[in-house]
Short mmCIF file of C-alpha atoms in Angstrom, two decimals:
data_model
loop_
_atom_site.label_atom_id
_atom_site.label_comp_id
_atom_site.label_asym_id
_atom_site.label_seq_id
_atom_site.Cartn_x
_atom_site.Cartn_y
_atom_site.Cartn_z
CA MET A 1 148.74 -40.65 -44.88
CA GLU A 2 148.48 -44.65 -45.31
CA ASN A 3 151.05 -47.28 -43.70
CA GLY A 4 150.54 -50.42 -45.04
CA THR A 5 147.29 -51.46 -43.74
CA THR A 6 146.64 -48.25 -41.48
CA ARG A 7 145.23 -45.20 -42.43
CA GLN A 8 145.13 -41.67 -40.06
CA VAL A 9 142.49 -39.22 -41.20
CA ARG A 10 140.75 -36.18 -38.65
CA THR A 11 137.29 -37.35 -38.69
CA LEU A 12 136.12 -40.50 -39.16
CA ILE A 13 131.84 -40.18 -40.13
CA LEU A 14 129.93 -43.66 -39.88
CA GLY A 15 126.91 -43.53 -41.77
CA ALA A 16 126.41 -41.84 -45.34
CA GLY A 17 123.09 -40.83 -45.19
CA ALA A 18 121.70 -37.65 -44.98
CA ALA A 19 122.87 -36.82 -41.63
CA GLY A 20 126.03 -37.82 -41.90
CA MET A 21 126.86 -36.39 -45.64
CA MET A 22 125.34 -33.04 -44.19
CA CYS A 23 128.66 -33.14 -41.35
CA ALA A 24 130.87 -34.00 -43.69
CA ALA A 25 130.01 -30.92 -45.55
CA GLN A 26 130.52 -28.68 -42.34
CA ALA A 27 133.84 -30.59 -40.97
CA GLY A 28 136.66 -29.01 -43.04
CA PRO A 29 139.52 -31.19 -44.30
CA GLY A 30 140.34 -34.74 -43.47
CA CYS A 31 137.18 -36.41 -43.82
CA LEU A 32 136.73 -40.56 -44.38
CA VAL A 33 133.16 -40.86 -44.53
CA VAL A 34 132.27 -44.80 -44.68
CA ASP A 35 128.94 -46.63 -45.64
CA HIS A 36 128.16 -50.36 -46.18
CA ALA A 37 125.87 -49.92 -48.53
CA GLN A 38 126.50 -49.37 -52.47
CA LYS A 39 125.43 -45.77 -52.92
CA PRO A 40 125.70 -43.02 -50.17
CA GLY A 41 121.88 -41.49 -49.42
CA GLU A 42 119.25 -44.71 -49.88
CA LYS A 43 116.92 -43.16 -47.36
CA ILE A 44 117.03 -39.81 -49.58
CA ARG A 45 116.40 -41.83 -52.32
CA ILE A 46 113.29 -43.51 -51.44
CA SER A 47 111.90 -41.18 -49.64
CA GLY A 48 108.56 -39.04 -50.76
CA GLY A 49 108.87 -41.46 -53.72
CA GLY A 50 111.16 -40.62 -54.98
CA ARG A 51 111.24 -36.49 -54.32
CA CYS A 52 112.53 -36.62 -51.08
CA ASN A 53 110.30 -34.17 -48.56
CA PHE A 54 113.07 -32.70 -47.77
CA THR A 55 112.47 -30.11 -45.07
CA ASN A 56 109.20 -28.44 -43.37
CA LEU A 57 108.05 -25.02 -43.72
CA ASP A 58 106.72 -25.45 -40.01
CA ILE A 59 109.42 -26.65 -38.17
CA ARG A 60 108.62 -26.15 -34.79
CA PRO A 61 109.89 -27.80 -31.52
CA GLU A 62 106.53 -29.67 -30.34
CA CYS A 63 106.81 -31.81 -33.84
CA TYR A 64 109.62 -33.81 -32.21
CA LEU A 65 109.16 -36.33 -29.97
CA GLY A 66 112.44 -37.61 -27.20
CA GLU A 67 112.95 -38.34 -23.41
CA ASN A 68 114.12 -34.50 -23.47
CA PRO A 69 111.62 -32.71 -24.91
CA HIS A 70 114.09 -29.89 -25.14
CA PHE A 71 117.50 -31.01 -26.14
CA HIS A 72 116.61 -31.13 -30.11
CA LYS A 73 116.00 -26.84 -29.75
CA SER A 74 118.90 -25.99 -30.06
CA ALA A 75 120.07 -27.46 -33.61
CA LEU A 76 116.80 -26.84 -34.76
CA ALA A 77 117.30 -23.32 -34.44
CA ARG A 78 120.59 -22.39 -35.71
CA TYR A 79 119.81 -24.54 -39.10
CA THR A 80 116.61 -24.20 -40.14
CA GLN A 81 114.71 -25.16 -42.75
CA TRP A 82 115.24 -21.90 -44.32
CA ASP A 83 119.22 -22.26 -43.85
CA PHE A 84 118.28 -25.44 -46.32
CA ILE A 85 115.77 -24.35 -48.78
CA SER A 86 118.65 -22.00 -49.23
CA MET A 87 120.89 -24.82 -49.87
CA VAL A 88 118.79 -26.27 -52.48
CA SER A 89 117.90 -22.87 -54.21
CA GLU A 90 121.66 -22.13 -54.64
CA HIS A 91 122.49 -25.83 -56.14
CA GLY A 92 119.52 -25.16 -58.83
CA ILE A 93 116.94 -27.29 -57.20
CA GLY A 94 113.48 -27.00 -58.42
CA TRP A 95 111.08 -27.45 -55.29
CA HIS A 96 107.30 -27.45 -54.26
CA GLU A 97 104.82 -27.42 -51.54
CA LYS A 98 102.45 -30.42 -51.68
CA THR A 99 100.52 -29.89 -48.15
CA LEU A 100 100.98 -28.79 -44.62
CA GLY A 101 103.94 -27.70 -45.48
CA GLN A 102 106.05 -30.60 -46.72
CA LEU A 103 108.48 -29.43 -49.33
CA PHE A 104 109.72 -31.78 -52.28
CA CYS A 105 111.64 -31.64 -54.99
CA ASP A 106 110.37 -30.88 -58.30
CA ASP A 107 112.27 -33.75 -60.39
CA SER A 108 114.02 -36.68 -58.62
CA ALA A 109 115.84 -37.31 -54.82
CA ARG A 110 118.54 -37.57 -56.69
CA ASP A 111 119.41 -34.21 -56.96
CA ILE A 112 119.47 -33.78 -53.01
CA ILE A 113 122.00 -36.78 -52.75
CA GLU A 114 124.09 -35.15 -55.53
CA MET A 115 124.13 -31.80 -53.27
CA LEU A 116 125.09 -32.90 -50.18
CA ARG A 117 128.07 -34.94 -52.67
CA ALA A 118 129.06 -32.04 -54.26
CA GLU A 119 128.81 -29.79 -50.33
CA MET A 120 131.49 -32.22 -49.02
CA GLY A 121 134.12 -31.13 -51.24
CA PRO A 122 137.17 -33.32 -50.69
CA ALA A 123 135.38 -35.45 -48.23
CA GLU A 124 136.70 -38.62 -48.92
CA LEU A 125 133.51 -41.22 -49.36
CA TRP A 126 134.17 -45.38 -49.23
CA LEU A 127 130.84 -47.31 -49.95
CA SER A 128 131.04 -51.20 -49.30
CA THR A 129 132.46 -51.00 -46.49
CA GLN A 130 131.96 -52.94 -43.74
CA LEU A 131 133.07 -51.66 -39.93
CA VAL A 132 134.97 -55.11 -38.22
CA ASP A 133 135.99 -53.34 -34.98
CA LEU A 134 135.94 -50.00 -33.17
CA ARG A 135 138.39 -49.07 -29.87
CA HIS A 136 139.70 -45.88 -28.38
CA ASP A 137 143.40 -45.74 -27.40
CA GLY A 138 143.77 -42.01 -27.36
CA THR A 139 142.25 -41.53 -30.65
CA PHE A 140 139.26 -43.67 -32.36
CA VAL A 141 140.86 -46.88 -34.26
CA ALA A 142 138.09 -48.29 -36.75
CA THR A 143 139.07 -51.86 -38.78
CA LEU A 144 137.17 -51.50 -41.76
CA GLU A 145 136.93 -53.51 -44.66
CA ARG A 146 137.01 -53.04 -47.82
CA GLU A 147 137.36 -54.70 -51.63
CA GLY A 148 138.60 -57.52 -49.54
CA ARG A 149 141.06 -56.30 -47.03
CA ARG A 150 141.28 -54.88 -44.03
CA ILE A 151 142.36 -51.65 -42.75
CA ASP A 152 142.22 -49.65 -39.57
CA VAL A 153 141.30 -46.35 -39.46
CA ARG A 154 142.70 -43.61 -36.76
CA ALA A 155 140.73 -40.52 -36.22
CA GLU A 156 140.58 -37.94 -33.67
CA ARG A 157 137.21 -37.58 -34.08
CA LEU A 158 134.12 -40.16 -34.26
CA VAL A 159 130.40 -39.09 -35.72
CA VAL A 160 128.03 -41.84 -35.46
CA ALA A 161 125.45 -41.60 -38.19
CA THR A 162 124.54 -44.52 -38.86
CA GLY A 163 120.72 -43.91 -38.19
CA ALA A 164 118.07 -46.75 -36.72
CA LYS A 165 116.12 -49.91 -37.38
CA SER A 166 113.91 -48.76 -39.47
CA ILE A 167 113.20 -49.99 -42.82
CA PRO A 168 116.01 -53.02 -42.52
CA LYS A 169 115.65 -53.73 -46.25
CA MET A 170 117.77 -50.94 -46.40
CA GLY A 171 120.45 -51.91 -44.45
CA ALA A 172 118.96 -50.12 -40.88
CA THR A 173 120.53 -51.97 -38.40
CA GLY A 174 121.48 -51.11 -34.62
CA LEU A 175 125.38 -50.57 -34.77
CA ALA A 176 124.67 -47.30 -32.88
CA TYR A 177 123.06 -48.15 -30.19
CA ASP A 178 125.91 -50.87 -29.78
CA ILE A 179 128.40 -48.39 -29.95
CA ALA A 180 126.86 -46.26 -28.25
CA ARG A 181 127.27 -49.05 -24.94
CA GLN A 182 130.26 -49.19 -25.67
CA PHE A 183 131.35 -46.12 -24.55
CA GLY A 184 129.08 -45.63 -21.68
CA HIS A 185 126.46 -44.00 -23.12
CA ARG A 186 122.28 -45.13 -22.43
CA VAL A 187 119.86 -45.75 -24.77
CA THR A 188 116.65 -45.09 -24.34
CA GLU A 189 113.86 -47.90 -25.43
CA THR A 190 113.06 -47.55 -29.28
CA ARG A 191 110.20 -48.74 -31.23
CA PRO A 192 108.88 -48.12 -35.20
CA GLY A 193 107.67 -45.10 -35.36
CA LEU A 194 105.30 -43.45 -38.50
CA VAL A 195 104.22 -46.83 -38.96
CA PRO A 196 100.75 -48.30 -40.12
CA LEU A 197 98.24 -50.34 -37.47
CA THR A 198 97.66 -53.92 -38.00
CA PHE A 199 94.26 -55.33 -36.87
CA PRO A 200 93.83 -59.04 -35.99
CA ASP A 201 91.89 -61.60 -38.75
CA GLY A 202 92.28 -59.48 -41.89
CA ARG A 203 89.23 -57.24 -40.36
CA PHE A 204 89.24 -54.51 -42.44
CA LYS A 205 90.80 -56.55 -45.98
CA PRO A 206 87.50 -56.05 -47.73
CA LEU A 207 88.17 -51.93 -47.03
CA SER A 208 91.65 -52.20 -48.64
CA GLY A 209 92.20 -49.23 -50.96
CA VAL A 210 89.30 -47.18 -48.67
CA ALA A 211 90.74 -43.85 -47.79
CA VAL A 212 89.12 -41.19 -46.28
CA PRO A 213 89.75 -37.53 -44.23
CA ALA A 214 90.44 -38.38 -40.72
CA ARG A 215 91.10 -37.02 -37.17
CA VAL A 216 93.18 -40.46 -35.80
CA ALA A 217 93.55 -39.38 -31.43
CA THR A 218 95.93 -41.35 -28.92
CA ASP A 219 95.23 -40.22 -25.35
CA ARG A 220 98.59 -38.08 -26.70
CA ALA A 221 98.22 -36.56 -29.29
CA ALA A 222 95.38 -35.95 -32.14
CA PHE A 223 95.60 -35.86 -35.99
CA ASP A 224 94.07 -34.48 -39.23
CA GLU A 225 95.08 -36.01 -42.06
CA GLY A 226 94.38 -39.11 -44.33
CA MET A 227 93.63 -42.45 -43.43
CA LEU A 228 93.89 -45.27 -45.83
CA PHE A 229 92.25 -49.10 -45.41
CA THR A 230 94.98 -52.04 -46.04
CA HIS A 231 94.82 -55.41 -45.57
CA ARG A 232 96.54 -55.53 -42.81
CA GLY A 233 94.96 -52.53 -41.25
CA LEU A 234 95.26 -48.62 -40.80
CA SER A 235 97.42 -46.68 -42.89
CA GLY A 236 97.56 -42.89 -44.12
CA PRO A 237 99.22 -39.77 -42.68
CA ALA A 238 96.53 -39.66 -40.28
CA VAL A 239 97.66 -42.85 -38.92
CA LEU A 240 101.31 -43.20 -39.19
CA GLN A 241 101.29 -39.81 -37.13
CA ALA A 242 99.25 -40.66 -34.13
CA SER A 243 101.34 -44.32 -34.35
CA SER A 244 104.51 -42.17 -32.52
CA TYR A 245 101.50 -41.52 -30.10
CA TRP A 246 100.52 -45.14 -29.58
CA ARG A 247 101.67 -47.64 -27.05
CA GLU A 248 100.57 -51.29 -27.88
CA GLY A 249 97.14 -52.54 -25.66
CA GLU A 250 95.83 -48.84 -25.78
CA ALA A 251 93.31 -47.73 -27.87
CA VAL A 252 92.79 -45.00 -31.13
CA GLU A 253 89.48 -42.41 -31.53
CA ILE A 254 88.75 -41.82 -34.88
CA ASP A 255 86.82 -39.02 -36.42
CA LEU A 256 85.44 -40.46 -39.64
CA ALA A 257 84.25 -37.15 -40.69
CA PRO A 258 86.73 -34.64 -39.07
CA GLY A 259 85.27 -30.88 -39.70
CA THR A 260 81.48 -32.12 -40.94
CA ASP A 261 78.41 -31.67 -38.10
CA LEU A 262 77.06 -35.10 -39.10
CA ALA A 263 73.82 -34.35 -36.50
CA THR A 264 72.97 -30.97 -38.04
CA ALA A 265 73.22 -33.06 -41.80
CA LEU A 266 71.32 -35.83 -40.71
CA ARG A 267 68.18 -33.65 -39.10
CA GLU A 268 68.36 -31.67 -42.15
CA GLY A 269 68.15 -34.93 -44.84
CA ARG A 270 65.96 -35.70 -42.32
CA ALA A 271 63.54 -32.65 -42.50
CA ALA A 272 63.70 -32.57 -46.86
CA GLN A 273 64.39 -36.38 -47.44
CA GLY A 274 62.32 -38.38 -44.85
CA ARG A 275 61.99 -41.54 -47.20
CA ARG A 276 65.49 -41.16 -47.82
CA ALA A 277 67.97 -45.17 -46.04
CA LEU A 278 69.73 -43.73 -44.08
CA THR A 279 72.66 -45.57 -45.45
CA THR A 280 71.74 -43.59 -48.11
CA GLU A 281 72.67 -40.09 -46.92
CA LEU A 282 75.69 -41.85 -44.90
CA ALA A 283 77.10 -42.72 -47.95
CA ARG A 284 77.56 -38.78 -49.11
CA HIS A 285 79.83 -38.59 -46.34
CA LEU A 286 81.34 -41.98 -46.20
CA PRO A 287 82.67 -44.29 -48.88
CA GLN A 288 79.66 -46.65 -49.67
CA ARG A 289 81.93 -49.87 -48.87
CA LEU A 290 83.30 -47.84 -45.20
CA VAL A 291 79.40 -47.92 -44.60
CA ALA A 292 78.68 -51.07 -45.52
CA HIS A 293 81.22 -52.33 -42.68
CA LEU A 294 80.00 -49.95 -40.36
CA SER A 295 76.34 -51.96 -40.86
CA GLU A 296 77.74 -54.80 -39.34
CA THR A 297 78.63 -53.28 -35.99
CA MET A 298 75.97 -50.32 -35.91
CA ASP A 299 72.38 -50.23 -35.91
CA LEU A 300 72.27 -48.43 -39.78
CA SER A 301 69.04 -49.50 -41.17
CA GLY A 302 65.76 -47.66 -41.42
CA ASN A 303 65.21 -44.48 -43.10
CA LEU A 304 65.71 -40.38 -42.28
CA GLY A 305 62.59 -40.22 -41.12
CA ASP A 306 62.68 -42.80 -38.55
CA LEU A 307 65.56 -40.85 -36.70
CA SER A 308 64.91 -39.41 -33.34
CA ASP A 309 66.76 -36.63 -31.99
CA ALA A 310 68.67 -39.00 -29.37
CA ARG A 311 69.21 -41.59 -32.72
CA ILE A 312 70.66 -39.17 -34.63
CA ALA A 313 73.10 -37.44 -31.43
CA ALA A 314 74.18 -41.11 -30.66
CA LEU A 315 74.76 -41.94 -34.17
CA ALA A 316 76.87 -38.62 -35.11
CA GLU A 317 79.30 -39.96 -31.57
CA ALA A 318 79.98 -42.81 -33.00
CA LEU A 319 81.49 -42.40 -36.25
CA GLY A 320 82.75 -39.03 -34.82
CA CYS A 321 84.96 -41.60 -31.79
CA TRP A 322 84.76 -44.69 -33.48
CA ARG A 323 87.13 -46.48 -30.49
CA LEU A 324 89.32 -49.49 -32.04
CA VAL A 325 91.94 -51.02 -30.21
CA PRO A 326 95.04 -52.06 -32.92
CA ALA A 327 96.58 -55.45 -32.32
CA GLY A 328 100.00 -54.02 -33.22
CA SER A 329 102.35 -52.36 -36.00
CA GLU A 330 104.01 -53.44 -39.23
CA GLY A 331 106.88 -53.08 -37.31
CA TYR A 332 110.60 -51.32 -38.10
CA ARG A 333 109.54 -53.31 -42.01
CA THR A 334 107.60 -50.55 -42.70
CA ALA A 335 108.31 -47.65 -40.34
CA GLU A 336 110.00 -44.76 -42.17
CA VAL A 337 111.88 -43.86 -37.78
CA THR A 338 112.54 -45.41 -35.22
CA LEU A 339 111.68 -43.85 -31.63
CA GLY A 340 114.29 -43.67 -29.45
CA GLY A 341 117.72 -43.74 -29.46
CA VAL A 342 120.88 -42.66 -28.09
CA ALA A 343 120.24 -40.74 -24.89
CA THR A 344 120.54 -36.61 -24.95
CA ASP A 345 121.52 -36.41 -21.36
CA ALA A 346 124.98 -36.96 -22.09
CA LEU A 347 125.29 -35.33 -25.28
CA SER A 348 125.74 -31.56 -26.15
CA SER A 349 122.88 -30.11 -28.06
CA GLN A 350 125.38 -27.59 -29.18
CA THR A 351 127.25 -29.88 -30.94
CA MET A 352 126.19 -33.69 -30.47
CA GLU A 353 129.35 -34.18 -28.75
CA SER A 354 129.97 -36.67 -26.58
CA ALA A 355 130.31 -35.71 -22.38
CA LEU A 356 131.83 -39.50 -21.74
CA VAL A 357 134.07 -39.25 -24.96
CA PRO A 358 135.22 -36.45 -26.20
CA GLY A 359 135.53 -36.54 -29.82
CA LEU A 360 132.17 -38.83 -29.93
CA TYR A 361 129.49 -37.11 -31.85
CA PHE A 362 125.89 -38.69 -32.86
CA ILE A 363 124.02 -37.25 -35.06
CA GLY A 364 120.63 -37.84 -36.76
CA GLU A 365 118.34 -40.31 -36.04
CA ALA A 366 120.39 -42.79 -34.06
CA VAL A 367 119.70 -39.70 -31.31
CA ASP A 368 116.91 -40.19 -29.61
CA VAL A 369 114.97 -36.87 -31.21
CA THR A 370 111.50 -38.65 -33.59
CA GLY A 371 109.89 -35.97 -35.88
CA TRP A 372 106.43 -35.75 -37.65
CA LEU A 373 105.82 -37.23 -41.42
CA GLY A 374 106.57 -34.30 -43.25
CA GLY A 375 109.95 -33.67 -43.56
CA TYR A 376 110.73 -33.23 -40.24
CA ASN A 377 113.40 -36.21 -40.07
CA PHE A 378 115.35 -35.03 -42.33
CA GLN A 379 115.61 -31.64 -40.72
CA TRP A 380 116.93 -33.24 -37.52
CA ALA A 381 118.81 -34.81 -39.59
CA TRP A 382 120.33 -31.62 -41.31
CA SER A 383 120.54 -29.48 -37.81
CA SER A 384 122.25 -31.95 -36.15
CA GLY A 385 124.59 -33.31 -39.01
CA TRP A 386 125.31 -29.19 -39.28
CA ALA A 387 125.52 -28.63 -35.66
CA ALA A 388 128.61 -31.73 -35.29
CA GLY A 389 130.30 -30.64 -38.44
CA GLN A 390 130.26 -26.73 -37.06
CA ALA A 391 131.98 -27.67 -34.10
CA ILE A 392 134.31 -29.80 -35.70
CA SER A 393 135.47 -27.75 -38.22
CA ALA A 394 136.16 -25.07 -35.02
CA ALA A 395 137.85 -27.29 -32.91
CA GLN A 396 140.11 -28.17 -35.63
CA GLY A 397 140.83 -24.78 -36.29
CA THR A 398 142.08 -23.98 -32.84
CA SER A 399 143.58 -27.28 -32.93
#
């Protein structure tokens, strides 16, 4: 009910992104979703080149990072990729698998946003709304500013689904962390994830636009996918994946010809075409511009017939384990996700509810759960939002 500038709701959800809208779709009546953006689901809209990589066929617990490697298992097991695929299909949204189990809309990411809006049913949605103040006096009281006036919203339950710091141009902030700390929750170290790596002095600028299949490895994980040279450094799926496991000052090791036995190929080339230049032979396996760049730091002179077995072995090893130390990453500006977040030690893995403040929930990217590239983070949004929404609906049914 409205009472001057005060509004009473059962559930207030901060954030109209993937997790927030999914939660609203499950939470039952009396739900209000607010967001500072002008439209809901903006990260959904821009994802996957506008077609939204909405989940992955191969969702597994080991594809997620976090301080507690087990926390995410419950939600992902209770609301799976197959559950979300069923919802998508029930709404008549065409989809297809691209690579490595990644599922995309046939037409537009907006189809997913419209689906979630429909699933939200009677839940109210306030956009272009700013959170001015938040307090708790037995119920949650949020002071909101919209359409030039301030409104106090009282809620029995509060769901924080405001995301994290990645892609600030979309309005991303650390608001969830501020709210968590306000209510006594710990926040783990945060840093950009799924982000291009940079190198000093425009090292790879001459190679900008060159793409190769590669195996990119850190001390903790390795990924076989595409790698792209940019004017800033290295990008592409293999690099983005590895970046979530990389730490400043550490090296990455790159196999420039994964799945190819370069030593055998060079020996066979030596036997068949001994007068062929080594660089010409390597250009059969690698882009010519990359071969030219490598020749500046590796000895690629001479013909195949001039190569000893020892030199072939050394060259194959160098190309299979190209060791580089990035200067840094492109940061939150281009990061697809934020690593770290609200610590899970004071959250229920079943319901996402706070163990410190009853009725307080944290879901989605705000939580210290980060998935791989390829639909894993959207699935965490769906699963964690569903878990919280189901718990709220059940609690309202018994209250």
